[in-house]
JSON list of C-alpha atoms in Angstrom, two decimals:
[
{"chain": "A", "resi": 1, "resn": "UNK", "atom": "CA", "xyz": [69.88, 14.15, -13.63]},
{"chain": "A", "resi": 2, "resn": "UNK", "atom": "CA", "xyz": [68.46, 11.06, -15.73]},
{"chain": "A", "resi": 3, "resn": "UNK", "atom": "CA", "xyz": [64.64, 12.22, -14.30]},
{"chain": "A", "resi": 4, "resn": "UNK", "atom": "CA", "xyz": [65.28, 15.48, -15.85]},
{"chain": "A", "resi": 5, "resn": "UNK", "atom": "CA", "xyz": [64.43, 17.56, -12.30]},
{"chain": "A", "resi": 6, "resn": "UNK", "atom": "CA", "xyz": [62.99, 20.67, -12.02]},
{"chain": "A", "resi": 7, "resn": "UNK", "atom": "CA", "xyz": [65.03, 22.35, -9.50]},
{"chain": "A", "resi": 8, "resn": "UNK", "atom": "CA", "xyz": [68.47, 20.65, -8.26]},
{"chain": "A", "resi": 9, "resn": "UNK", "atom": "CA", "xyz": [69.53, 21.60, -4.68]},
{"chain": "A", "resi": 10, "resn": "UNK", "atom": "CA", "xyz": [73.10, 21.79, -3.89]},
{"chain": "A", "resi": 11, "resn": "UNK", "atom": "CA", "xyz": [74.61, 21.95, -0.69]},
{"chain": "A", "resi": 12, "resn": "UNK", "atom": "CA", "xyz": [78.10, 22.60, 0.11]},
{"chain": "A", "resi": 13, "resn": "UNK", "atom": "CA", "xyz": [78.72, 20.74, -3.37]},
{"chain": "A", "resi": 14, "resn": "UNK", "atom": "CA", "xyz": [82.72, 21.92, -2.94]},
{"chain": "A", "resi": 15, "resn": "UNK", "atom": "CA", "xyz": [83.38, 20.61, 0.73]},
{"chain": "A", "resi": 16, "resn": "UNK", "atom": "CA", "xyz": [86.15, 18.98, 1.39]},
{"chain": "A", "resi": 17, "resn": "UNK", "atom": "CA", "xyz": [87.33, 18.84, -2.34]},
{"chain": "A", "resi": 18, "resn": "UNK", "atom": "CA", "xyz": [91.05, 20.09, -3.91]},
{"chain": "A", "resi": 19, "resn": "UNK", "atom": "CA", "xyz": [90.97, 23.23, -5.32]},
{"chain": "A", "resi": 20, "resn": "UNK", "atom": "CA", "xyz": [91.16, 21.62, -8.81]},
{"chain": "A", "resi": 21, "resn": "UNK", "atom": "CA", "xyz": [87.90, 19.67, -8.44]},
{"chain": "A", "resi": 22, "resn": "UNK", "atom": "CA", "xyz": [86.21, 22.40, -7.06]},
{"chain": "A", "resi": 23, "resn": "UNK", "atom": "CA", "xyz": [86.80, 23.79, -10.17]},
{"chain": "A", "resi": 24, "resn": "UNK", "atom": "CA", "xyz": [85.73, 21.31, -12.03]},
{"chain": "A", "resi": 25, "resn": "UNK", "atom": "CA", "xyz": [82.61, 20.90, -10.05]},
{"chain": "A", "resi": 26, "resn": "UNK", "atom": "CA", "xyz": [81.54, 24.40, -10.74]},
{"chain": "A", "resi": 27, "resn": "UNK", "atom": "CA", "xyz": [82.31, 23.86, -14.60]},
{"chain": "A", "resi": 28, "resn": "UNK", "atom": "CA", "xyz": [79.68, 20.99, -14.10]},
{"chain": "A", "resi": 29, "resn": "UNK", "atom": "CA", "xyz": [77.18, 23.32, -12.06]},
{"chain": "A", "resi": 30, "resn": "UNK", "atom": "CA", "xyz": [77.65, 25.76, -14.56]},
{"chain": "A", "resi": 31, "resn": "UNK", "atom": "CA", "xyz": [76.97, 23.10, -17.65]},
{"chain": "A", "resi": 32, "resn": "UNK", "atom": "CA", "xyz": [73.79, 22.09, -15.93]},
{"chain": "A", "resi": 33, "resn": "UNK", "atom": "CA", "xyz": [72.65, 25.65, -15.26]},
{"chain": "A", "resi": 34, "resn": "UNK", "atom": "CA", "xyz": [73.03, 26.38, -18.79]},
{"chain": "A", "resi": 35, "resn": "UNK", "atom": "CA", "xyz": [70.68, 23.41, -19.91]},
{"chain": "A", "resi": 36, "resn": "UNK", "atom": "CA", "xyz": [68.04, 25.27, -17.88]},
{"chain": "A", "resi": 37, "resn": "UNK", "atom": "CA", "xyz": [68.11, 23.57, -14.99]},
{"chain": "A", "resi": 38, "resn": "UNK", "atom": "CA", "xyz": [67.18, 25.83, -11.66]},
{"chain": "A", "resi": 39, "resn": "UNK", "atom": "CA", "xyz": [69.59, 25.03, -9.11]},
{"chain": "A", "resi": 40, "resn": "UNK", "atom": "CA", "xyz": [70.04, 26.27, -5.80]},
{"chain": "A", "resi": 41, "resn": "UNK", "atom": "CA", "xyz": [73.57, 26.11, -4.26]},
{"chain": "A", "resi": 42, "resn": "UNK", "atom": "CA", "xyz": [74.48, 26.80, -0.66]},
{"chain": "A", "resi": 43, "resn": "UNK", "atom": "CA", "xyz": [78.37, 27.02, -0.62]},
{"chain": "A", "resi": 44, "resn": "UNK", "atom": "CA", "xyz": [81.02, 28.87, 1.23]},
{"chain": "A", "resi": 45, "resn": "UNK", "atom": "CA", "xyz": [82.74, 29.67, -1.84]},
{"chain": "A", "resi": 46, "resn": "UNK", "atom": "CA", "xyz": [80.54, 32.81, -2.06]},
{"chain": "A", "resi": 47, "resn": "UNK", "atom": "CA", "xyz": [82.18, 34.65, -5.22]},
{"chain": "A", "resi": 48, "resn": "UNK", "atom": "CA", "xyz": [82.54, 31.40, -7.14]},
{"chain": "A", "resi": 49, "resn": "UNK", "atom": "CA", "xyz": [78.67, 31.01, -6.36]},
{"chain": "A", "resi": 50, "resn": "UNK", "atom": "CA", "xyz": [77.78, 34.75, -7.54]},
{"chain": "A", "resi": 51, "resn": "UNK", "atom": "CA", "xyz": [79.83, 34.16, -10.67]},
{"chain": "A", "resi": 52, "resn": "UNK", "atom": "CA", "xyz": [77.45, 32.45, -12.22]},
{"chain": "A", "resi": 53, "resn": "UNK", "atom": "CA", "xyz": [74.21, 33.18, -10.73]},
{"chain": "A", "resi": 54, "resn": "UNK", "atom": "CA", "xyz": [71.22, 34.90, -11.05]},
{"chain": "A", "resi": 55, "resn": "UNK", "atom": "CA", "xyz": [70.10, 36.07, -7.45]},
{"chain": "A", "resi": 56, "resn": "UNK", "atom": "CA", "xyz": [72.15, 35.70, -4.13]},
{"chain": "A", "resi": 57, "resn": "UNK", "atom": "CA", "xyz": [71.50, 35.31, -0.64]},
{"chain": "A", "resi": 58, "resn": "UNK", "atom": "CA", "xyz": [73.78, 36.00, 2.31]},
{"chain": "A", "resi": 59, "resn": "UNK", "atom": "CA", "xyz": [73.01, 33.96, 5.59]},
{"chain": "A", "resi": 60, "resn": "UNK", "atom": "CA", "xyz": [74.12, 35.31, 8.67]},
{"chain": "A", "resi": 61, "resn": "UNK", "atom": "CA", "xyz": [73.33, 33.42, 12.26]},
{"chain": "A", "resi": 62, "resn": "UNK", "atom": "CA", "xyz": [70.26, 32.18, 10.44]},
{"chain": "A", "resi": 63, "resn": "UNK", "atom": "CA", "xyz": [68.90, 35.39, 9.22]},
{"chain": "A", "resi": 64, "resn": "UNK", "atom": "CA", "xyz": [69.28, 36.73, 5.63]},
{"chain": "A", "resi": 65, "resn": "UNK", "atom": "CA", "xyz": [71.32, 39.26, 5.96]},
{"chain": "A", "resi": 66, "resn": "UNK", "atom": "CA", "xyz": [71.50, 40.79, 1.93]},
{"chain": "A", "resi": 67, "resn": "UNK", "atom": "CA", "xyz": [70.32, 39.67, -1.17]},
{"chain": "A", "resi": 68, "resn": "UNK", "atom": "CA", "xyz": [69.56, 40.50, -4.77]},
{"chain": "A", "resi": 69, "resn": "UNK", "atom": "CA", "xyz": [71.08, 40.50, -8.14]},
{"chain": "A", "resi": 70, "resn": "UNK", "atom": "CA", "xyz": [74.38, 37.94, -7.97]},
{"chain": "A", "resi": 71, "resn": "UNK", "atom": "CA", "xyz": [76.10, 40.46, -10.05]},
{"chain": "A", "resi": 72, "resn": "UNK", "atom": "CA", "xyz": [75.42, 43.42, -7.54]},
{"chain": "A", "resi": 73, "resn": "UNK", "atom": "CA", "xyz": [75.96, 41.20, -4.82]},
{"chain": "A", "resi": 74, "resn": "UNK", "atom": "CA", "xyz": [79.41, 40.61, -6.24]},
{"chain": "A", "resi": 75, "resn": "UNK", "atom": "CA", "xyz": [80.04, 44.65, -6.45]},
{"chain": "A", "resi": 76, "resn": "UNK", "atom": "CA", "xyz": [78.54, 45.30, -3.19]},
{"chain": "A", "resi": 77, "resn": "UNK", "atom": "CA", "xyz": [80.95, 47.20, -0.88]},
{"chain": "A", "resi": 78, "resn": "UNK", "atom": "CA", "xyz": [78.93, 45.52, 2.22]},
{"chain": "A", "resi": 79, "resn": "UNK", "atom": "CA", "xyz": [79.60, 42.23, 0.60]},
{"chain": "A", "resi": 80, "resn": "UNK", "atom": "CA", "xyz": [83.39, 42.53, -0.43]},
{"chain": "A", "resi": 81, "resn": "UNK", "atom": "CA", "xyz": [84.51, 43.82, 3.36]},
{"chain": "A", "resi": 82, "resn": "UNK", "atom": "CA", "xyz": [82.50, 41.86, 5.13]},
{"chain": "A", "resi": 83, "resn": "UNK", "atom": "CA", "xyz": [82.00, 38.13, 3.41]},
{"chain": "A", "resi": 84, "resn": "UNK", "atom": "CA", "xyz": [84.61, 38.28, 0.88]},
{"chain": "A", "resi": 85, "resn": "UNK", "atom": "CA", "xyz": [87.62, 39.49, 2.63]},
{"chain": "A", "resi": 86, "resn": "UNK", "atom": "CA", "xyz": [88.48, 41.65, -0.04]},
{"chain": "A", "resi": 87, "resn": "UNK", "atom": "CA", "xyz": [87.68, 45.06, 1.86]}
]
């Protein structure tokens, strides 16, 4: 972050962590985003993800499989049953 980057990729920046630092490490990814940083996270923490982004993508086997505005994403029916467990 000292180089001031254009675009920060993130991938699978929770893995592995407690529940409490994930937390924390979204507050951070959140922070950043905010400064006007473009970031690009890949994490299985999908809703978490959408939460606070702009546009989402769903990867299936390799294929995207929907994608669009994070906040529709997050109201999608197709997305709650089928990647959030919530259907």
């Amino acid at each position: 972050m000292m180089s001031a980057p254009n675009l920060l990729l993130l991938g699978e920046p929770s893995l592995g962590l407690a529940p409490k630092l994930v937390a924390e490490v979204y507050r951070v990814i959140q922070k950043i985003a905010g400064e006007g940083a473009e970031l690009m996270v890949l994490d299985q923490f999908a809703k978490t993800v959408l939460q606070i982004a702009d546009r989402g993508y769903v990867f299936s086997s390799g294929k995207i499989t929907l994608e669009g505005n994070a906040l529709d994403l997050l109201q999608s029916e197709e997305m709650i049953s089928e990647y959030l467990g919530e259907g």
